Amino acid sequence: MSGKDYSYKSSGTNSQGNHYCARDYGSSAPNQNAYHYSNGDGSYYYSNPNGSTYHNDGQGSATYTPPSGGNSGGNSK
């Protein structure tokens, strides 16, 4: 896989300028089907191969959820 530990599944951009990309990290990853998307309003979301997620609303607020679950909040630190 060209030195990468994933293969592309799909990606694209719709007419509103929203982009997405899905990747397959294989059966050994906690989240095999990781993906991310970014929107025309500046917001974006990542679902990571380790099971964590990250969301930024494009207006200064972000939320990270670690692989074990729970919520670290965003601007609370």
Short mmCIF file of N, CA and C in Angstrom, two decimals:
data_model
loop_
_atom_site.label_atom_id
_atom_site.label_comp_id
_atom_site.label_asym_id
_atom_site.label_seq_id
_atom_site.Cartn_x
_atom_site.Cartn_y
_atom_site.Cartn_z
N MET A 1 0.81 -1.19 0.00
CA MET A 1 0.00 0.00 0.00
C MET A 1 0.86 1.26 0.00
N SER A 2 1.93 1.26 -0.70
CA SER A 2 2.78 2.43 -0.89
C SER A 2 3.27 3.01 0.43
N GLY A 3 3.58 2.16 1.41
CA GLY A 3 4.09 2.64 2.68
C GLY A 3 3.03 3.16 3.61
N LYS A 4 1.78 3.14 3.22
CA LYS A 4 0.68 3.61 4.06
C LYS A 4 0.03 2.40 4.72
N ASP A 5 -0.60 2.64 5.87
CA ASP A 5 -1.28 1.55 6.56
C ASP A 5 -2.77 1.59 6.31
N TYR A 6 -3.18 2.17 5.21
CA TYR A 6 -4.59 2.22 4.85
C TYR A 6 -4.74 2.19 3.34
N SER A 7 -5.98 1.94 2.91
CA SER A 7 -6.30 2.07 1.50
C SER A 7 -7.53 2.96 1.39
N TYR A 8 -7.58 3.75 0.33
CA TYR A 8 -8.73 4.64 0.12
C TYR A 8 -9.96 3.83 -0.26
N LYS A 9 -11.07 4.14 0.34
CA LYS A 9 -12.33 3.51 -0.02
C LYS A 9 -13.12 4.42 -0.95
N SER A 10 -13.26 5.67 -0.56
CA SER A 10 -14.00 6.62 -1.38
C SER A 10 -13.69 8.03 -0.92
N SER A 11 -13.88 8.97 -1.81
CA SER A 11 -13.72 10.37 -1.47
C SER A 11 -14.45 11.21 -2.51
N GLY A 12 -14.72 12.44 -2.17
CA GLY A 12 -15.39 13.30 -3.12
C GLY A 12 -15.80 14.62 -2.50
N THR A 13 -16.34 15.47 -3.32
CA THR A 13 -16.83 16.78 -2.91
C THR A 13 -18.18 17.01 -3.57
N ASN A 14 -19.16 17.43 -2.78
CA ASN A 14 -20.48 17.66 -3.36
C ASN A 14 -20.62 19.11 -3.85
N SER A 15 -21.78 19.43 -4.36
CA SER A 15 -21.99 20.74 -4.97
C SER A 15 -21.95 21.88 -3.96
N GLN A 16 -22.10 21.57 -2.67
CA GLN A 16 -22.02 22.61 -1.63
C GLN A 16 -20.59 22.82 -1.16
N GLY A 17 -19.65 22.08 -1.72
CA GLY A 17 -18.25 22.22 -1.33
C GLY A 17 -17.87 21.39 -0.13
N ASN A 18 -18.72 20.45 0.25
CA ASN A 18 -18.42 19.57 1.38
C ASN A 18 -17.61 18.37 0.88
N HIS A 19 -16.49 18.12 1.55
CA HIS A 19 -15.56 17.07 1.13
C HIS A 19 -15.61 15.92 2.13
N TYR A 20 -15.47 14.68 1.61
CA TYR A 20 -15.36 13.54 2.50
C TYR A 20 -14.29 12.59 1.97
N CYS A 21 -13.76 11.80 2.88
CA CYS A 21 -12.77 10.79 2.50
C CYS A 21 -12.90 9.62 3.46
N ALA A 22 -13.07 8.43 2.94
CA ALA A 22 -13.17 7.22 3.76
C ALA A 22 -11.98 6.32 3.47
N ARG A 23 -11.42 5.73 4.51
CA ARG A 23 -10.24 4.87 4.38
C ARG A 23 -10.45 3.56 5.12
N ASP A 24 -9.85 2.52 4.61
CA ASP A 24 -9.89 1.20 5.24
C ASP A 24 -8.54 0.94 5.88
N TYR A 25 -8.51 0.81 7.20
CA TYR A 25 -7.26 0.58 7.93
C TYR A 25 -7.01 -0.88 8.26
N GLY A 26 -7.85 -1.76 7.77
CA GLY A 26 -7.65 -3.18 8.00
C GLY A 26 -8.24 -3.66 9.31
N SER A 27 -8.33 -4.96 9.43
CA SER A 27 -9.03 -5.57 10.56
C SER A 27 -8.32 -5.37 11.89
N SER A 28 -7.06 -4.98 11.89
CA SER A 28 -6.35 -4.80 13.17
C SER A 28 -6.65 -3.45 13.82
N ALA A 29 -7.26 -2.54 13.09
CA ALA A 29 -7.57 -1.22 13.65
C ALA A 29 -8.87 -1.27 14.45
N PRO A 30 -8.93 -0.59 15.59
CA PRO A 30 -10.17 -0.54 16.37
C PRO A 30 -11.35 -0.01 15.56
N ASN A 31 -11.08 0.97 14.72
CA ASN A 31 -12.10 1.50 13.82
C ASN A 31 -11.59 1.29 12.40
N GLN A 32 -11.95 0.18 11.81
CA GLN A 32 -11.43 -0.20 10.49
C GLN A 32 -11.82 0.80 9.41
N ASN A 33 -13.03 1.31 9.49
CA ASN A 33 -13.54 2.21 8.44
C ASN A 33 -13.53 3.66 8.92
N ALA A 34 -12.34 4.22 9.00
CA ALA A 34 -12.19 5.60 9.43
C ALA A 34 -12.56 6.54 8.29
N TYR A 35 -12.99 7.74 8.65
CA TYR A 35 -13.35 8.71 7.63
C TYR A 35 -13.24 10.12 8.21
N HIS A 36 -13.26 11.08 7.33
CA HIS A 36 -13.37 12.47 7.76
C HIS A 36 -14.16 13.24 6.72
N TYR A 37 -14.72 14.34 7.16
CA TYR A 37 -15.37 15.23 6.22
C TYR A 37 -15.15 16.67 6.65
N SER A 38 -15.16 17.55 5.69
CA SER A 38 -15.05 18.98 5.95
C SER A 38 -16.12 19.69 5.14
N ASN A 39 -16.70 20.70 5.75
CA ASN A 39 -17.83 21.40 5.15
C ASN A 39 -17.46 22.80 4.70
N GLY A 40 -18.25 23.33 3.82
CA GLY A 40 -18.03 24.66 3.29
C GLY A 40 -18.07 25.75 4.34
N ASP A 41 -18.70 25.48 5.48
CA ASP A 41 -18.78 26.49 6.54
C ASP A 41 -17.57 26.47 7.47
N GLY A 42 -16.59 25.61 7.16
CA GLY A 42 -15.39 25.54 7.97
C GLY A 42 -15.41 24.46 9.04
N SER A 43 -16.53 23.80 9.23
CA SER A 43 -16.60 22.74 10.22
C SER A 43 -16.03 21.44 9.64
N TYR A 44 -15.56 20.57 10.52
CA TYR A 44 -15.06 19.28 10.06
C TYR A 44 -15.16 18.24 11.16
N TYR A 45 -15.08 16.98 10.74
CA TYR A 45 -15.25 15.85 11.65
C TYR A 45 -14.30 14.74 11.24
N TYR A 46 -13.63 14.15 12.21
CA TYR A 46 -12.75 13.01 11.97
C TYR A 46 -13.20 11.83 12.82
N SER A 47 -13.35 10.69 12.20
CA SER A 47 -13.54 9.43 12.90
C SER A 47 -12.25 8.64 12.64
N ASN A 48 -11.42 8.53 13.65
CA ASN A 48 -10.06 8.03 13.49
C ASN A 48 -9.94 6.52 13.63
N PRO A 49 -8.88 5.94 13.07
CA PRO A 49 -8.72 4.48 13.13
C PRO A 49 -8.53 3.93 14.54
N ASN A 50 -8.09 4.77 15.48
CA ASN A 50 -7.90 4.29 16.85
C ASN A 50 -9.19 4.34 17.67
N GLY A 51 -10.28 4.79 17.04
CA GLY A 51 -11.57 4.84 17.72
C GLY A 51 -11.93 6.21 18.26
N SER A 52 -11.01 7.15 18.21
CA SER A 52 -11.30 8.49 18.68
C SER A 52 -12.05 9.29 17.61
N THR A 53 -12.68 10.36 18.05
CA THR A 53 -13.35 11.26 17.10
C THR A 53 -12.98 12.70 17.46
N TYR A 54 -13.05 13.55 16.46
CA TYR A 54 -12.77 14.97 16.66
C TYR A 54 -13.73 15.78 15.80
N HIS A 55 -14.39 16.73 16.43
CA HIS A 55 -15.32 17.58 15.70
C HIS A 55 -15.00 19.04 15.98
N ASN A 56 -14.90 19.82 14.93
CA ASN A 56 -14.70 21.26 15.04
C ASN A 56 -15.87 21.92 14.31
N ASP A 57 -16.55 22.83 14.99
CA ASP A 57 -17.75 23.42 14.39
C ASP A 57 -17.45 24.60 13.47
N GLY A 58 -16.16 24.92 13.31
CA GLY A 58 -15.79 25.99 12.42
C GLY A 58 -15.96 27.38 13.02
N GLN A 59 -16.38 27.43 14.29
CA GLN A 59 -16.61 28.71 14.95
C GLN A 59 -15.87 28.80 16.28
N GLY A 60 -14.81 28.03 16.39
CA GLY A 60 -13.97 28.11 17.58
C GLY A 60 -14.25 27.07 18.64
N SER A 61 -15.19 26.18 18.41
CA SER A 61 -15.49 25.15 19.39
C SER A 61 -15.15 23.78 18.81
N ALA A 62 -14.45 22.96 19.61
CA ALA A 62 -14.05 21.64 19.15
C ALA A 62 -14.27 20.62 20.26
N THR A 63 -14.57 19.39 19.86
CA THR A 63 -14.79 18.31 20.81
C THR A 63 -14.00 17.09 20.38
N TYR A 64 -13.20 16.56 21.30
CA TYR A 64 -12.43 15.35 21.06
C TYR A 64 -12.94 14.25 21.97
N THR A 65 -13.22 13.09 21.40
CA THR A 65 -13.62 11.94 22.18
C THR A 65 -12.52 10.89 22.07
N PRO A 66 -11.90 10.52 23.17
CA PRO A 66 -10.80 9.56 23.12
C PRO A 66 -11.27 8.16 22.76
N PRO A 67 -10.34 7.30 22.39
CA PRO A 67 -10.70 5.94 21.96
C PRO A 67 -11.50 5.16 23.00
N SER A 68 -11.26 5.40 24.27
CA SER A 68 -11.94 4.65 25.32
C SER A 68 -13.35 5.15 25.59
N GLY A 69 -13.78 6.16 24.86
CA GLY A 69 -15.09 6.75 25.11
C GLY A 69 -14.96 7.94 26.02
N GLY A 70 -16.05 8.44 26.49
CA GLY A 70 -16.00 9.62 27.32
C GLY A 70 -15.88 10.85 26.44
N ASN A 71 -15.62 11.96 27.07
CA ASN A 71 -15.55 13.20 26.30
C ASN A 71 -14.61 14.16 27.02
N SER A 72 -13.60 14.62 26.31
CA SER A 72 -12.66 15.54 26.92
C SER A 72 -13.14 16.97 26.81
N GLY A 73 -14.28 17.18 26.16
CA GLY A 73 -14.77 18.53 25.97
C GLY A 73 -13.96 19.20 24.87
N GLY A 74 -14.11 20.46 24.74
CA GLY A 74 -13.35 21.15 23.71
C GLY A 74 -12.68 22.35 24.29
N ASN A 75 -13.45 23.36 24.56
CA ASN A 75 -12.90 24.60 25.08
C ASN A 75 -12.92 24.61 26.61
N SER A 76 -13.09 23.46 27.21
CA SER A 76 -13.19 23.42 28.66
C SER A 76 -11.83 23.44 29.33
N LYS A 77 -10.76 23.27 28.57
CA LYS A 77 -9.41 23.24 29.17
C LYS A 77 -8.76 24.59 29.06
#
